[in-house]
Amino acid sequence: LGESGLLRSLRPYLAPASSELIIPSPDDDAAVWRVGSTRVVATVDTLVEDIDFRRRWPGFDFRVLGRRLMTINLSDLAAMGATPRYALVSLALPRTLATSAVDRLYAGIAQQAQRFRCAIAGGDLSATRGPITMTATVFGEVPKGRRPLTRHGARAGWRIAVTGWLGSAAAGLKLLEAGRRPSTVAERRWVQAQLEPVPRLDAAEVLQRAGVHVAGDISDGLYREVERIAEPAGLGAELWADQLPIEPSLKQARGATAWRLAISESEDYELICAAPRGQLEAAARALHSTTGLRLTEVGRFTPDPGITLVRNGRRLQVRSRGFEHFR
Amino acid sequence: LGESGLLRSLRPYLAPASSELIIPSPDDDAAVWRVGSTRVVATVDTLVEDIDFRRRWPGFDFRVLGRRLMTINLSDLAAMGATPRYALVSLALPRTLATSAVDRLYAGIAQQAQRFRCAIAGGDLSATRGPITMTATVFGEVPKGRRPLTRHGARAGWRIAVTGWLGSAAAGLKLLEAGRRPSTVAERRWVQAQLEPVPRLDAAEVLQRAGVHVAGDISDGLYREVERIAEPAGLGAELWADQLPIEPSLKQARGATAWRLAISESEDYELICAAPRGQLEAAARALHSTTGLRLTEVGRFTPDPGITLVRNGRRLQVRSRGFEHFR
């Protein structure tokens, strides 16, 4: 059935969009509703031990895990162009967990929340006989005068762009899963990309100011997110494998298969956005000058449905390989 | 260390109260913050399989479980005098779970949300190799012109009262844990009290209108909640065991130990409140006439610290027995 199938099966039970509930998730990266004249953005994300992380990974650190819990949620706010305000955290922890581990976990959560000016307003703690299971709910606001970023409204011919580098986080995950400590500068960078992604809140603001309003986060895979933007709009897309922003060291290490990491197993908490070419180019210049981050064109939306990969001048149809917990 | 110890250890990482973050949880049943001129109330609660429920309980039903997930959160909103608005639900489910089970779970969640006019705005779904772990985050608003109910502000001499019946849910839990199907009308009622608590949203509104503003929910036990109200105020309390509202059938079945169920293992999603005697009596009349629910005086706050139980005219000091997941 797959995760998206199960989420679809939840759809009949979800409230429909209305003048108050502007965007029900899972139509987008987060839900948006009105409180008075304020557009509140709310998102929830869970990390489950042995699915999303393992304590036996080399160098495992509860503080880093805590930061990551906040990041995956803050990334959803970034994808909506919202400014973080408050978080609630719910932890289900085995009784056997050392107090020092819990302390480090809390510290990591608090540290990342503070860094992005998000107040931890409360939480809940449960025991579990199973894996560590941690849920954060994060609330933000769309600043007045700014338009939320959503998956809605892409047009044929618009270019598709992504922030940062792709594939490094997936390469880092493969090292961790193999139980290998990173031994080179490049490997350390990949592991870092996996464990310590940065929520692209600043980038989202730059995109909004540049007039971009179609965006998402690609943590479920570039392919999946392109599909989520294209399908409801009745569009298809072309992705340019040779243009994907892959670190040179990763390209060298992985050779001809590097693009696969970048397109389907992403794990990258980067933003995708779509707009007419000139607007994306202006956004890329603004982004680079304010944050140093790159914004790279990686494809375009087409009037015909289906997603095509163009590589070395050859076209191939891609099957969905975005990560599904329930595949 | 205990759950409250771990929650206390989280305190240094929590944002302090401010003009915007009016009440950080876990100082109260939920967090309260301002969005514009609206006071938003937000709470998160998790149900973990084999801690909070078991699939092997006789008559186990995923739909009832879904309703309960909403209820435990809505009860926190009731304890704050807030009106429900939106919920986000995050489920970590084993891959082996049947689709029909997931459907029933969703249906129960949606049913209870709809019953209390709370829109399911979104959610998240993860796989787990462990127990079913479900988190709901519920947002409400304190209606303009009404004062939130909080644990803060009780005074010596004020009477303590609770809604509904106490102890029935704990009696129901004992039956379920013993693997016994309820065989009498009374036993069915106890199991029902355990599995299908009712969030006291209507009662909260009646209390607010009667001018009551100190309240909480006693799902962690009456004793614990009295302690949480008394301690920060520098007060103690006297609880009157002979006055506890215990169903006659439960009193008969449990005899001299019925009060223990009611005071320490509660499991009851009932409200506690405190106010001067006359005000509570007026509130009780209003509550009974609008909802048919009883509001029973069960004790009073004292200037001396410590919680004393008075039973058959004898006084005994009570040790904390509120349920702690980490005891």
XYZ file of C-alpha atoms in Angstrom:
654
model
C 0.000 0.000 0.000
C 2.875 2.360 0.750
C 2.993 5.418 2.950
C 1.368 7.654 0.368
C -1.381 5.063 -0.059
C -2.039 5.063 3.675
C -1.919 8.850 3.768
C -4.402 8.897 0.879
C -6.608 6.541 2.859
C -6.586 9.153 5.622
C -7.767 11.838 3.209
C -11.515 11.179 3.567
C -11.119 11.881 7.271
C -9.256 15.136 6.814
C -11.035 18.437 6.973
C -11.443 20.039 3.527
C -9.851 23.362 2.688
C -11.942 26.352 3.711
C -11.557 30.062 4.248
C -10.177 29.232 7.698
C -8.226 26.024 7.008
C -6.401 27.346 3.970
C -4.239 24.293 3.287
C -4.879 20.904 4.864
C -1.723 18.824 4.974
C -0.887 16.286 3.436
C -1.667 18.364 0.335
C 1.503 20.258 1.168
C 4.486 20.207 3.510
C 2.401 21.620 6.353
C -1.104 22.767 7.175
C -2.033 26.445 7.040
C -4.950 28.002 8.875
C -6.052 31.437 9.934
C -6.024 32.749 13.488
C -7.538 36.222 13.172
C -5.579 37.796 10.324
C -2.504 35.608 10.905
C -1.752 32.581 8.739
C -0.513 29.885 11.090
C 1.562 27.056 9.605
C 1.749 23.786 11.545
C 3.614 20.586 10.844
C 4.351 17.336 12.636
C 7.160 14.872 11.979
C 8.321 11.780 13.783
C 11.682 10.014 14.060
C 11.556 6.301 14.840
C 14.617 4.368 15.982
C 15.786 1.661 13.569
C 13.744 3.257 10.795
C 15.110 6.824 10.726
C 18.250 6.361 12.805
C 20.170 3.724 14.735
C 21.940 4.058 18.058
C 24.631 1.720 16.758
C 25.688 4.125 13.995
C 29.356 5.023 14.482
C 29.664 8.303 16.395
C 25.955 8.315 17.308
C 25.139 11.320 19.499
C 21.794 12.061 21.163
C 22.438 15.774 20.896
C 22.738 15.534 17.121
C 19.570 13.427 17.059
C 17.711 16.104 19.016
C 18.826 18.774 16.577
C 17.689 16.609 13.677
C 14.200 16.198 15.175
C 13.807 19.966 15.091
C 15.364 20.319 11.652
C 13.036 17.942 9.860
C 10.098 19.958 11.167
C 11.654 23.377 10.596
C 12.371 22.283 7.032
C 8.623 21.875 6.474
C 8.097 25.435 7.694
C 10.835 26.617 5.317
C 9.071 24.808 2.473
C 5.956 26.873 3.280
C 7.810 30.167 3.694
C 6.835 30.412 7.363
C 8.758 31.830 10.307
C 9.065 29.412 13.267
C 7.380 30.393 16.529
C 6.671 27.460 18.869
C 7.264 23.741 19.169
C 5.733 20.924 21.223
C 7.791 17.783 21.628
C 6.543 14.321 22.517
C 9.058 11.627 23.362
C 8.437 7.901 23.864
C 11.610 6.605 25.506
C 12.641 3.165 26.767
C 12.984 3.026 30.551
C 16.514 1.753 30.079
C 17.706 4.989 28.493
C 20.364 6.729 30.598
C 19.472 10.104 32.069
C 22.560 11.551 30.416
C 21.232 10.417 27.015
C 17.885 12.087 27.708
C 19.701 15.254 28.757
C 21.712 15.344 25.555
C 18.574 14.736 23.511
C 16.780 17.639 25.204
C 19.829 19.849 24.799
C 19.995 19.141 21.068
C 16.293 19.842 20.606
C 16.544 23.087 22.562
C 19.732 24.178 20.812
C 18.302 23.827 17.325
C 15.002 25.411 18.360
C 16.832 28.402 19.816
C 19.074 28.744 16.772
C 16.001 29.202 14.606
C 14.123 31.337 17.147
C 11.518 28.696 17.906
C 10.353 28.492 21.546
C 9.804 25.030 23.040
C 6.407 25.644 24.584
C 5.828 22.195 25.991
C 5.939 18.493 25.598
C 4.980 15.081 26.711
C 6.959 12.077 27.847
C 5.954 8.418 27.644
C 7.650 5.152 28.341
C 7.867 2.591 25.562
C 8.871 -1.064 25.423
C 9.966 -0.457 21.840
C 12.193 1.880 19.854
C 12.756 5.536 20.715
C 9.931 7.418 19.003
C 10.049 11.202 18.925
C 7.470 13.584 17.527
C 7.766 17.338 17.212
C 4.995 19.669 16.198
C 6.189 23.057 15.032
C 4.101 26.192 14.505
C 5.089 29.143 12.432
C 3.521 32.167 10.861
C 3.587 33.474 7.323
C 4.840 37.038 7.811
C 2.322 39.655 6.737
C 2.920 40.842 3.181
C 4.501 37.523 2.184
C 2.826 34.775 0.220
C 3.151 31.225 1.539
C 5.199 28.840 -0.565
C 3.076 25.897 -1.688
C 3.149 22.987 -4.125
C 0.273 24.576 -5.969
C 0.371 26.611 -9.167
C 3.292 25.405 -11.317
C 2.950 25.925 -15.062
C 4.318 24.126 -18.109
C 7.640 25.617 -19.161
C 8.554 26.779 -15.664
C 12.005 25.773 -14.560
C 12.648 23.592 -11.527
C 15.503 24.462 -9.170
C 16.934 23.106 -5.915
C 19.006 24.663 -3.142
C 22.377 23.271 -2.020
C 23.932 19.933 -2.969
C 22.047 16.721 -3.626
C 22.974 13.147 -2.802
C 25.513 13.835 -0.068
C 23.108 12.936 2.728
C 22.242 9.623 1.043
C 25.950 8.866 0.635
C 26.427 9.635 4.337
C 23.560 7.319 5.259
C 25.179 4.481 3.296
C 28.402 4.945 5.269
C 26.530 4.952 8.581
C 24.501 1.884 7.644
C 27.706 0.091 6.680
C 29.015 0.864 10.166
C 31.920 2.799 8.702
C 33.394 5.826 10.374
C 34.019 8.515 7.756
C 37.720 8.548 6.907
C 38.078 11.457 4.491
C 37.035 15.094 4.501
C 34.449 14.283 1.849
C 33.021 11.342 3.794
C 32.765 13.463 6.920
C 30.834 16.023 4.884
C 28.395 13.362 3.640
C 27.763 12.012 7.131
C 27.318 15.578 8.332
C 24.804 16.192 5.525
C 22.836 13.142 6.717
C 22.960 13.837 10.452
C 22.925 17.611 10.540
C 20.807 19.019 7.748
C 20.106 22.759 7.875
C 16.502 23.931 7.567
C 16.452 26.353 4.624
C 14.501 29.079 6.378
C 16.714 31.895 5.087
C 16.572 30.537 1.557
C 12.775 30.375 1.701
C 12.622 34.050 2.605
C 14.903 34.964 -0.306
C 12.719 32.941 -2.698
C 9.575 34.637 -1.427
C 11.107 38.087 -1.822
C 12.077 37.152 -5.385
C 8.403 36.432 -6.097
C 8.714 32.643 -6.171
C 5.643 30.945 -4.706
C 5.834 27.283 -5.779
C 8.150 25.301 -3.519
C 8.525 22.210 -1.370
C 11.148 20.280 0.534
C 12.772 17.254 -1.092
C 13.482 15.193 1.996
C 11.333 12.394 0.525
C 13.353 12.550 -2.685
C 13.567 15.015 -5.565
C 11.548 12.727 -7.821
C 8.685 12.422 -5.310
C 8.467 16.137 -4.725
C 8.493 16.948 -8.449
C 5.653 14.444 -8.833
C 3.698 16.066 -5.991
C 3.936 19.460 -7.673
C 3.357 18.233 -11.243
C 0.486 15.758 -10.827
C -2.173 17.965 -9.219
C -1.372 20.611 -11.871
C -1.859 18.054 -14.676
C 1.766 18.492 -15.710
C 4.780 16.292 -16.318
C 8.434 17.157 -15.845
C 11.843 16.694 -17.339
C 14.788 16.317 -14.961
C 18.311 16.940 -16.217
C 20.622 14.396 -14.635
C 23.747 16.138 -15.897
C 22.735 19.398 -14.200
C 22.080 17.968 -10.723
C 24.173 19.790 -8.114
C 26.318 16.918 -6.903
C 29.498 17.580 -4.956
C 32.543 16.895 -7.154
C 33.935 14.450 -4.566
C 30.670 12.500 -4.592
C 30.558 12.468 -8.400
C 34.099 11.118 -8.376
C 33.362 8.457 -5.739
C 30.088 7.282 -7.245
C 30.769 7.830 -10.935
C 27.843 7.126 -13.223
C 25.450 6.294 -10.365
C 25.779 9.552 -8.403
C 22.642 10.974 -10.006
C 20.590 8.105 -8.584
C 21.493 9.146 -5.055
C 20.531 12.698 -5.909
C 17.219 11.987 -7.547
C 15.587 9.160 -5.712
C 17.133 8.587 -2.308
C 17.795 12.205 -1.635
C 17.487 12.473 2.190
C 18.460 16.069 1.480
C 16.548 18.692 3.444
C 16.815 21.102 0.551
C 14.127 23.208 -1.084
C 12.773 22.702 -4.563
C 11.088 25.608 -6.304
C 9.596 26.384 -9.690
C 9.140 29.647 -11.573
C 9.726 31.200 -14.985
C 13.402 31.018 -15.885
C 14.239 34.712 -15.480
C 12.680 34.791 -12.023
C 14.671 31.726 -10.919
C 17.891 33.275 -12.190
C 17.226 36.440 -10.212
C 16.359 34.328 -7.152
C 19.603 32.361 -7.569
C 21.674 35.572 -7.610
C 19.858 36.928 -4.552
C 20.256 33.620 -2.710
C 23.941 33.359 -3.452
C 24.668 36.915 -2.407
C 22.707 36.743 0.869
C 23.376 33.185 2.045
C 26.160 31.796 -0.165
C 23.818 28.925 -1.045
C 23.456 27.793 -4.637
C 20.142 27.471 -6.453
C 20.529 25.143 -9.433
C 18.132 24.570 -12.325
C 17.554 20.852 -12.625
C 14.631 20.580 -15.023
C 11.353 22.002 -16.223
C 7.637 21.245 -16.115
C 6.078 19.941 -19.314
C 2.475 19.921 -20.561
C 2.651 16.117 -20.991
C 2.323 13.986 -17.869
C 5.045 11.630 -16.646
C 8.538 12.364 -15.421
C 11.401 11.933 -17.828
C 15.064 11.868 -16.948
C 17.443 13.311 -19.519
C 20.993 11.992 -19.194
C 23.806 12.299 -21.748
C 21.206 13.370 -24.284
C 19.138 10.207 -23.717
C 15.646 10.215 -22.251
C 14.381 7.657 -19.784
C 11.127 7.308 -17.910
C 11.674 7.231 -14.132
C 9.671 5.108 -11.770
C 8.855 6.540 -8.378
C 11.691 5.771 -5.990
C 11.081 8.462 -3.451
C 11.472 6.971 0.005
C 8.294 5.393 1.299
C 8.313 4.069 4.815
C 5.639 1.557 3.830
C 6.880 0.454 0.407
C 13.750 9.549 38.315
C 10.118 9.281 37.237
C 8.248 11.005 34.471
C 7.882 14.235 36.418
C 11.617 14.145 37.123
C 12.385 13.801 33.450
C 9.896 16.519 32.612
C 11.558 18.723 35.215
C 14.909 17.986 33.604
C 13.419 19.367 30.375
C 12.440 22.586 32.097
C 15.745 24.437 31.591
C 15.265 23.941 27.865
C 11.735 25.260 27.788
C 11.008 28.808 26.823
C 10.053 30.959 29.846
C 6.652 32.591 30.091
C 6.431 35.935 28.329
C 3.800 38.348 27.086
C 3.527 36.134 23.981
C 4.023 32.662 25.472
C 1.554 33.097 28.294
C 1.799 29.580 29.752
C 4.560 27.148 28.842
C 3.477 23.560 29.389
C 4.329 21.460 31.469
C 3.399 24.130 34.014
C -0.169 23.349 33.066
C -2.264 20.930 31.019
C -1.372 22.735 27.788
C 0.663 25.666 26.482
C -0.994 29.016 25.807
C 0.394 31.652 23.476
C -0.877 34.693 21.669
C -1.458 34.938 17.933
C -2.540 38.527 17.426
C -5.255 39.037 20.030
C -6.181 35.332 20.139
C -4.999 33.045 22.932
C -4.057 29.777 21.264
C -3.943 26.654 23.446
C -1.864 23.709 22.225
C -1.298 20.287 23.694
C 0.332 17.044 22.661
C -0.296 13.552 24.017
C 0.916 10.141 22.965
C -0.524 6.642 23.310
C 1.997 3.806 23.283
C 0.959 0.183 22.783
C 1.607 -2.091 25.784
C 1.964 0.972 28.009
C -1.342 2.768 27.465
C -3.315 -0.010 25.758
C -2.977 -3.597 24.575
C -4.293 -5.158 21.403
C -4.990 -8.330 23.366
C -7.522 -6.652 25.649
C -10.864 -8.406 25.272
C -13.042 -6.558 22.743
C -10.149 -4.385 21.567
C -11.294 -2.073 18.763
C -9.077 0.278 16.734
C -11.939 2.682 16.305
C -12.291 3.081 20.060
C -8.530 3.542 20.297
C -8.669 6.317 17.682
C -11.395 8.103 19.618
C -9.358 7.795 22.806
C -6.305 9.408 21.168
C -8.408 12.480 20.450
C -10.091 12.443 23.860
C -6.917 12.525 25.909
C -5.858 15.636 24.007
C -9.267 17.296 23.993
C -9.375 16.741 27.742
C -6.288 18.938 28.087
C -8.066 21.684 26.138
C -11.088 21.294 28.436
C -8.783 21.651 31.439
C -7.663 25.010 29.994
C -11.158 26.180 29.062
C -10.291 26.243 25.363
C -12.461 25.468 22.336
C -10.930 22.876 19.948
C -10.027 24.017 16.433
C -7.446 21.808 14.699
C -5.499 18.610 15.199
C -2.385 17.079 13.654
C -1.933 13.355 14.051
C 1.313 11.398 13.799
C 1.154 7.616 13.706
C 4.036 5.146 13.919
C 2.556 1.828 12.820
C 4.047 -1.652 12.355
C 4.163 -2.741 8.726
C 2.215 -5.837 9.710
C -0.870 -3.866 10.689
C -3.873 -4.704 8.484
C -5.234 -1.919 6.294
C -8.652 -2.471 7.841
C -7.155 -1.786 11.283
C -5.607 1.454 10.034
C -8.939 2.452 8.506
C -10.776 1.877 11.765
C -8.131 3.832 13.643
C -8.480 6.808 11.268
C -12.263 6.578 11.448
C -12.205 6.704 15.246
C -9.851 9.680 15.275
C -11.960 11.540 12.720
C -15.221 10.667 14.450
C -14.165 12.024 17.821
C -12.573 15.097 16.238
C -15.761 15.864 14.354
C -17.911 15.288 17.433
C -16.018 18.038 19.229
C -15.751 20.303 16.169
C -12.019 19.844 15.752
C -10.728 19.687 12.153
C -7.996 17.167 11.365
C -5.650 19.474 9.472
C -2.911 16.986 8.727
C -0.674 14.255 9.875
C 2.335 12.108 9.422
C 2.804 8.388 9.074
C 5.908 6.348 9.940
C 6.733 2.701 10.033
C 7.988 1.216 13.288
C 9.529 -2.106 14.251
C 8.040 -1.637 17.690
C 4.696 -0.917 19.313
C 1.998 1.276 17.790
C 2.842 4.823 18.881
C 0.339 7.575 18.192
C 0.689 11.268 18.880
C -1.942 13.929 18.447
C -1.385 17.632 18.759
C -4.549 19.630 19.303
C -4.990 23.397 19.029
C -7.771 25.387 20.519
C -8.614 28.942 21.331
C -9.760 30.609 24.523
C -12.950 32.360 23.427
C -12.758 36.127 23.768
C -14.222 37.334 27.025
C -13.413 34.073 28.803
C -10.521 33.492 31.153
C -8.417 30.375 30.596
C -8.617 27.733 33.305
C -5.188 27.128 34.835
C -3.574 25.424 37.807
C -2.518 28.811 39.082
C -4.116 30.914 41.790
C -5.733 28.605 44.356
C -6.085 29.974 47.898
C -6.210 28.388 51.326
C -9.778 27.585 52.308
C -10.968 27.154 48.729
C -12.901 23.972 48.120
C -11.774 21.324 45.647
C -14.339 19.671 43.388
C -14.338 17.099 40.599
C -16.710 16.360 37.723
C -18.316 12.952 37.163
C -17.454 9.680 38.869
C -14.007 8.623 40.046
C -12.395 5.216 40.020
C -14.584 3.559 37.412
C -11.963 3.837 34.669
C -9.304 2.295 36.920
C -11.685 -0.550 37.747
C -12.276 -1.040 34.014
C -8.535 -1.135 33.381
C -8.116 -3.861 35.985
C -10.738 -5.979 34.227
C -9.079 -5.466 30.835
C -5.629 -6.245 32.209
C -6.997 -9.421 33.758
C -8.252 -10.377 30.290
C -11.828 -10.502 31.576
C -14.772 -9.518 29.421
C -17.154 -7.383 31.497
C -20.069 -9.564 32.615
C -22.371 -7.136 34.410
C -23.886 -3.771 33.577
C -21.572 -2.173 36.140
C -18.479 -3.866 34.724
C -19.387 -2.751 31.215
C -19.693 0.789 32.526
C -16.211 0.624 34.099
C -14.613 -0.687 30.922
C -16.455 1.992 28.980
C -15.126 4.616 31.402
C -11.591 3.362 30.703
C -11.851 3.051 26.930
C -14.238 5.844 26.084
C -13.713 8.818 28.351
C -15.546 12.002 27.417
C -13.563 15.236 27.213
C -15.274 17.652 29.587
C -15.394 20.590 27.176
C -18.975 21.534 28.042
C -18.264 21.319 31.750
C -15.236 23.600 31.346
C -17.394 26.234 29.725
C -19.930 26.059 32.546
C -17.133 26.423 35.125
C -15.727 29.447 33.290
C -19.114 31.116 33.112
C -19.532 30.509 36.846
C -16.311 32.472 37.406
C -14.126 29.463 38.283
C -10.574 29.855 36.953
C -8.477 27.227 38.768
C -8.829 23.826 37.124
C -6.990 20.856 35.672
C -7.639 17.361 34.424
C -7.079 14.415 36.747
C -6.053 11.796 34.195
C -2.746 11.388 36.049
C -4.631 10.881 39.295
C -6.554 13.143 41.628
C -3.727 13.215 44.146
C -1.149 14.288 41.554
C -3.325 17.064 40.202
C -4.124 18.422 43.674
C -0.385 18.440 44.340
C 0.289 20.326 41.094
C -2.186 23.023 42.063
C -1.211 23.222 45.749
C 2.601 23.118 45.628
C 3.337 26.149 43.416
C 0.840 28.136 45.530
C 2.631 27.127 48.744
C -0.489 25.340 49.943
C -1.439 21.927 51.213
C -4.737 20.113 50.843
C -7.167 17.909 52.673
C -9.025 15.266 50.657
C -12.213 13.751 52.006
C -12.244 10.050 51.152
C -15.840 9.609 52.276
C -17.016 12.322 49.869
C -15.357 10.975 46.736
C -17.932 10.467 43.964
C -17.661 6.723 43.544
C -20.371 4.800 41.731
C -22.428 2.779 44.240
C -21.738 -0.431 42.309
C -18.005 0.205 42.486
C -18.176 1.024 46.193
C -20.006 -2.223 46.735
C -17.568 -4.276 44.646
C -14.419 -2.749 46.097
C -15.563 -2.028 49.619
C -13.019 -0.240 51.795
C -10.458 0.097 48.983
C -12.650 1.898 46.441
C -11.276 5.286 47.507
C -7.762 4.180 46.521
C -8.858 3.667 42.921
C -10.453 7.078 42.958
C -7.594 8.998 44.471
C -4.410 7.550 43.113
C -4.958 5.462 40.014
C -7.702 7.586 38.672
C -7.384 7.205 34.860
C -10.480 9.389 34.914
C -10.553 12.161 32.311
C -12.497 14.359 34.672
C -11.911 17.979 35.650
C -10.804 19.180 39.021
C -11.468 22.752 40.013
C -11.078 24.972 43.041
C -12.950 28.057 44.192
C -14.630 29.533 47.257
C -17.398 27.247 48.470
C -20.352 29.379 47.354
C -18.964 29.707 43.871
C -18.479 25.946 43.559
C -22.010 25.303 44.738
C -23.372 27.676 42.101
C -21.148 26.042 39.478
C -22.415 22.606 40.521
C -26.025 23.680 40.084
C -25.290 25.219 36.674
C -23.357 22.130 35.580
C -26.072 19.751 36.638
C -28.828 21.720 34.955
C -26.972 22.159 31.633
C -25.125 18.835 31.278
C -26.530 16.505 33.920
C -22.981 16.046 35.185
C -22.235 16.163 38.898
C -19.635 18.409 40.470
C -18.649 17.035 43.885
C -16.668 18.720 46.642
C -13.864 16.394 47.645
C -11.615 18.553 49.804
C -10.100 21.956 50.463
C -6.772 23.736 50.240
C -4.963 24.398 53.505
C -2.295 26.937 54.453
C -0.031 24.081 55.653
C 1.799 22.087 52.991
C 1.299 18.355 52.485
C -1.741 16.427 51.421
C -3.852 14.757 54.077
C -6.550 12.207 53.514
C -9.483 12.267 55.909
C -11.340 8.965 56.136
C -13.850 7.916 58.777
C -12.703 10.897 60.798
C -9.060 9.744 60.765
C -6.314 11.697 59.066
C -3.527 10.093 57.087
C -0.682 11.513 55.079
C -0.790 10.335 51.438
C 2.261 9.524 49.408
C 2.230 10.430 45.740
C 0.698 7.574 43.779
C -0.356 9.422 40.663
C 0.557 7.327 37.683
C 4.100 7.923 36.509
C 5.192 6.222 33.338
C 8.766 6.225 34.622
C 8.274 5.280 38.212
